[in-house]
Structures are given as C-alpha cells and as structure tokens.
C-alpha positions in Angstrom: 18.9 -7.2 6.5 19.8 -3.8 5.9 19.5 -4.6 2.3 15.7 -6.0 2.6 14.4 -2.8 4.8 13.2 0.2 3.7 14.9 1.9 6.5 18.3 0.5 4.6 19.1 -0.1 8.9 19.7 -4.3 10.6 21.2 -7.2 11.0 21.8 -10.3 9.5 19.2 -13.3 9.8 20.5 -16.5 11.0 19.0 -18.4 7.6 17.3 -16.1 4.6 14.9 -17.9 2.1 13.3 -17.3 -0.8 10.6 -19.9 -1.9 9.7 -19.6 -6.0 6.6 -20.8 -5.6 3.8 -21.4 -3.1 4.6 -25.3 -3.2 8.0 -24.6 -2.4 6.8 -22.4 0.1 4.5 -24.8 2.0 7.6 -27.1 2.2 9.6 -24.7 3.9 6.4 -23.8 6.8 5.7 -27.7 7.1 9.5 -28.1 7.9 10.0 -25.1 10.3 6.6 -25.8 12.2 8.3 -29.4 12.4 11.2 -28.5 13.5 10.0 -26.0 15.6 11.9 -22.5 14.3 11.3 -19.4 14.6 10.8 -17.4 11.2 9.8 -14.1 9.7 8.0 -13.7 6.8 9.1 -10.4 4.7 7.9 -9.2 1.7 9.6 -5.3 0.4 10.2 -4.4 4.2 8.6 -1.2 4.3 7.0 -1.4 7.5 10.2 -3.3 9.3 13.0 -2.4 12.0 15.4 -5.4 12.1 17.5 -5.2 15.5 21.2 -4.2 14.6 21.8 -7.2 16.4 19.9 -8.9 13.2 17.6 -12.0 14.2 17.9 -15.6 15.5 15.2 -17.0 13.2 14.5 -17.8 9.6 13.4 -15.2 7.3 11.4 -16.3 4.2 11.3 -13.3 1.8 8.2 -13.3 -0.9 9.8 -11.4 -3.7 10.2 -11.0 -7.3 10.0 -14.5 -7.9 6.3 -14.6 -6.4 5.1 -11.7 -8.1 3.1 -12.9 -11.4 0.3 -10.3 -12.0 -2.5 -11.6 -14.3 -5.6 -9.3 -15.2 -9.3 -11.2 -16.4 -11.9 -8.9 -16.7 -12.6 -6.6 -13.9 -10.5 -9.3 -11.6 -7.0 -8.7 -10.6 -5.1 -12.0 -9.3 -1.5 -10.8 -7.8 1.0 -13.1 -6.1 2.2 -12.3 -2.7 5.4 -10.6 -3.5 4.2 -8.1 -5.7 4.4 -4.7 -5.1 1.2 -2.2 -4.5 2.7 -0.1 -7.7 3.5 -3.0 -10.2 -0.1 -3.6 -9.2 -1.7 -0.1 -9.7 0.0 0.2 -12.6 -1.1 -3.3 -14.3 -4.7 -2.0 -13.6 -4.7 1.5 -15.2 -2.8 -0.3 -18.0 -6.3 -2.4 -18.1 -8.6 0.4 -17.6 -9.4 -0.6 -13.8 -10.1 1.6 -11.2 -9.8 1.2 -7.5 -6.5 1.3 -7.1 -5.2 4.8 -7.9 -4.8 5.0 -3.8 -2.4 2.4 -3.2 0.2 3.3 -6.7 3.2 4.9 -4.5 2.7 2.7 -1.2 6.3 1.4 -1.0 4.7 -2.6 0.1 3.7 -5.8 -1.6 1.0 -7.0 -2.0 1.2 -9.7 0.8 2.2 -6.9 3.2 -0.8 -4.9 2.7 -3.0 -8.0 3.3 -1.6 -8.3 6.8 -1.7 -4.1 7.2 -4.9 -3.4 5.4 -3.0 -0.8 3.3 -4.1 2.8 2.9 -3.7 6.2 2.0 -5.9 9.3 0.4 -9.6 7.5 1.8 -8.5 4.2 -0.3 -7.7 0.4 1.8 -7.4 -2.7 0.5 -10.2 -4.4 2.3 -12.4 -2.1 -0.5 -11.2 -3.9 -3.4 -10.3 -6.9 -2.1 -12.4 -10.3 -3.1 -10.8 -13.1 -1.7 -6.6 -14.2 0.1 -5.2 -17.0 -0.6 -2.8 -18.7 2.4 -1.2 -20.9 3.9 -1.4 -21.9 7.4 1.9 -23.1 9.9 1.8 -26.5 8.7 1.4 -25.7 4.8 -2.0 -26.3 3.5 -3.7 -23.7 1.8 -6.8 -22.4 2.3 -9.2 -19.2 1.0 -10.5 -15.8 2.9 -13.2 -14.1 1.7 -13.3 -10.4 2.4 -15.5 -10.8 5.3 -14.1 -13.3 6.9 -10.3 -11.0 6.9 -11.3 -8.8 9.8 -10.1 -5.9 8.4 -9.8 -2.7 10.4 -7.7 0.6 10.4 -3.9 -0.7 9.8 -5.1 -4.4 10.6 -6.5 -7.8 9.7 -6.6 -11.6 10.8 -3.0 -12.1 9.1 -2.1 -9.6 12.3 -3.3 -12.2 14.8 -2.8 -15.7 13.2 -0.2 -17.3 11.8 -1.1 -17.3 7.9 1.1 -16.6 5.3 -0.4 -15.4 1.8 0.8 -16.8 -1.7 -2.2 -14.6 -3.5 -4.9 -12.2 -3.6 -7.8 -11.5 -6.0 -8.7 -8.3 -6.2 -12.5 -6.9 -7.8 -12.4 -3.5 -9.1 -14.5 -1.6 -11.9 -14.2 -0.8 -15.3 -13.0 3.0 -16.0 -11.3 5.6 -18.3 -7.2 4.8 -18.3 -6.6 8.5 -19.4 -8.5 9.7 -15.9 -6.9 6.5 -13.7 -3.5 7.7 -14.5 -4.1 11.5 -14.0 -5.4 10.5 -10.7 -2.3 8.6 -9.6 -0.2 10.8 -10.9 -2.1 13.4 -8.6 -1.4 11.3 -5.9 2.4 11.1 -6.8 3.1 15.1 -6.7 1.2 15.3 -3.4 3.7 12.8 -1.9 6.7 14.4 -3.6 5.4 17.6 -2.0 4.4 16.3 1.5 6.6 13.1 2.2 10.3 13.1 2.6 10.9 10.4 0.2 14.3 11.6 -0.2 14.9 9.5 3.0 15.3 6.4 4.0 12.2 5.3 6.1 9.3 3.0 6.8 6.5 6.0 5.9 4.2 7.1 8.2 5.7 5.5 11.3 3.0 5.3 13.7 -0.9 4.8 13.5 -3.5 7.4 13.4 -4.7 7.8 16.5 -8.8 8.4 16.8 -9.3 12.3 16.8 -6.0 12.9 15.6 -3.5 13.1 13.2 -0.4 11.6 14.5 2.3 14.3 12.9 0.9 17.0 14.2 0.5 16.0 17.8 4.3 14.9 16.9 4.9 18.9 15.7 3.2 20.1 18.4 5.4 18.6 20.9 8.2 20.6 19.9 10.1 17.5 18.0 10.0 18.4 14.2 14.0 17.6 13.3 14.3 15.9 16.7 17.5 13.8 16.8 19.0 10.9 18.1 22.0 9.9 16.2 21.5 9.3 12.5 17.3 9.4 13.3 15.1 12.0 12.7 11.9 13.2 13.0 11.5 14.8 9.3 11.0 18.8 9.0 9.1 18.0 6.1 6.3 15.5 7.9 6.1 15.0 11.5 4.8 11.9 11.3 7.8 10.4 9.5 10.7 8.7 11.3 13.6 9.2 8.8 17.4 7.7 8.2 19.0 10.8 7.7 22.2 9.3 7.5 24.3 6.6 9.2 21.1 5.7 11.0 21.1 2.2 13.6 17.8 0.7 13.9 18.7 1.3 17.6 18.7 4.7 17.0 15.2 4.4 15.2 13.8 2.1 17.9 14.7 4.9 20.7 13.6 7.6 18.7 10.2 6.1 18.2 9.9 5.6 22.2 11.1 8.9 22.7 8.4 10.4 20.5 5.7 7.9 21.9 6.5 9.3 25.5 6.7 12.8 24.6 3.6 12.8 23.3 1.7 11.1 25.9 3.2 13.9 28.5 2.2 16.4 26.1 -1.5 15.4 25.4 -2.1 12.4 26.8 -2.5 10.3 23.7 0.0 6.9 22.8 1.1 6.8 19.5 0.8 3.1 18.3 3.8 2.1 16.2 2.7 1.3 12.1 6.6 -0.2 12.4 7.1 -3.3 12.9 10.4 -4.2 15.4 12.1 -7.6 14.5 14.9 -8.8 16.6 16.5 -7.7 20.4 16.0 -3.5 21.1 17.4 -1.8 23.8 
C-alpha cells in the first residue's frame, strides 16, 4: 500500500480492486456485504496511514479508470476517482469559477465528498449540487447538498457506509484569464508555506475551534520533532512529514505524541485529519 498512500508508508492488502465502472463496482459491494468482508474504499490516499502490518480486508481503489470529467454549462459532473486538480483545471479551462480553492488539494473527488474538502475559505459543500452513491448492498441512490451533512472536515459519507461513483458540481460563469491567476496564487502560497517536498498526508490534524493547529504544535516546542524517519516539518507545524525511510508506525506514534503534548501544554486535543487503516501500536 505504500504505493497507493501519499505518505509512500504500509502494507500490503489482503485483496486490491479496481472496479471500471460503477456497475462493476456495485457487483463487488453486493458480493462483499454477502459474503460478509471487510473492505476499504481508497481513492489517491492522501488522507491515509496503512498499518505496516498492511490490512486484512479488501481494498477497492476508485482511480483513473473512474475519473471521466464532463462540463454542461455552469454544471460539472466528475466521477469518483478524479482528482480535485484534473477537476479545477477542467473548469478554468471552461471559464468556471468556484473551484480555484481546491486546484492543489492532493485528493479525488470521492475523497473530498466524504472530508468536505477545504483550503483558503473554499469547501466542497459550496459548490456542490448533488452525490451520487452506492449503498453496502449496491444500489444507487442521489444526495442533495442538504441532505450531505456537511460540516468542517466532515459529511454523512463519514458516518454511513456509502460509497460515491459521482458528483455534480454547480459553479458560475467567470473570466479564465482571472480563474487561473487565482489558482496559480494559490499554488506559490503552498510552495512557499507547505513542505510539499515531503512525503505526507497535508495538514495532518483538524483545526481545532479557536485555534490553528500548527501553531499550538510550534508552540509546544516540537517544530522538527522526531521519531524515526517522522517529522514534524520546520517549514509547517501542522504537517506530519516522511522525511525519509518513514514506517507508518513511526507516523502513527508521532501523531499521538504530538496529540498528548499538546493537550499537557494547552489543554486542547488535536483531532487527527489522518485516517489510520490497519493494526498500530
């Protein structure tokens, strides 16, 4: 799995799969809900810590060859396994804007349904119409936007077991020259800010209310903090980064080290954004 994790860290999976198409996909669920396995569904692995140990289950990656892209108007539809950028790109190609906040979010699309994806005052649930998924036993059904429960770094996909073959989003005409000035705004800001030299999963824990996460990580004394080939970055705080020769055991007790230090510090807990798959510790 370290091959399928932006941390480039993990394990192999007992069975990987990689459905072409949402009927092929629905196969697949019916047969493990029959059956009665467990399974993962991944999609670029950006927000993922696979045990070193790797996992039991059944992983069903939504990839390249679910990631069709198809523009009508001021309506984006984008298959599950396409990424945030293919899709920022396709709508400033289009004239569309909306989307300039999510163009260098390392996810798919499917991921950011289930994480409510974020970053400089944009989130999906803004531009969002309606998801398309599938439940445990493979029938498809339709979300609306209200009907998501999107919050800060959440949504229903968080707390049922859906799984999404497609999203339409609804964003508004604009000037192409201005759209791609704007994401490529964004782009030096997280050259300049983010260690994306790095192996990691981004900002690895949630924004706590009142706070910004790397700087309550700073001012604990743990910018550059070690253990093994995991690091706290110099360059942002509130990054968890494979420096090199990193175990996703060394992430996982890095993270809990953080999350303690903290809390002894100022009383706050740091919810991991990262999402631990397999045995730890």
């Amino acid at each position: 799995m370290d091959r399928h994790t932006s941390f480039r860290t993990g394990g192999n999976a007992a069975c990987f799969i990689e459905p072409e198409n949402a009927e092929q996909l629905a196969k697949v669920l019916s047969y493990l809900q029959k059956t009665e396995q467990d399974y993962f569904v991944l999609g670029n692995g950006s927000n993922l810590l696979v045990s070193d140990l790797g996992y039991d289950g059944v992983v069903i990656y939504i990839g390249d060859k679910m990631s069709k892209i198809c523009v009508d108007g001021s309506r984006i539809t984008v298959q599950a396994g396409a990424l945030l950028s293919q899709t920022a790109h396709a709508a400033m190609e289009a004239g569309l804007t909306g989307m300039e906040f999510a163009s260098g979010i390392p996810g798919s699309i499917g991921g950011a349904m289930m994480m409510n994806a974020g970053a400089y005052d944009g989130e999906m649930s803004r531009i969002v119409e309606f998801v398309t998924v599938l439940d445990p036993s493979g029938e498809s059904m339709i979300l609306e936007n209200e009907t998501m429960e999107f919050g800060y770094r959440t949504s229903i996909l968080k707390n049922r077991p859906f799984v999404v073959t497609e999203v339409t989003l609804r964003l508004q005409e604009g000037d192409r020259e201005q759209i791609q000035a704007k994401m490529a705004d964004f782009a030096v800001r997280r050259r300049e800010k983010q260690p994306l030299n790095y192996p990691s999963a981004g900002s690895t824990f949630k924004r706590p209310e009142g706070y910004f996460a790397g700087k309550l990580i700073m001012d604990s004394g743990l910018r550059g903090y070690r253990i093994g080939g995991a690091q706290v970055s110099e360059k942002h705080c509130g990054f968890i980064i494979n420096s090199g020769n990193a175990t996703s055991e060394d992430i996982s007790e890095l993270m809990d080290e953080v999350i303690q230090r903290v809390k002894e510090r100022f009383g706050v807990t740091l919810e991991p954004e990262v999402i631990r798959l397999g045995r730890f510790g």
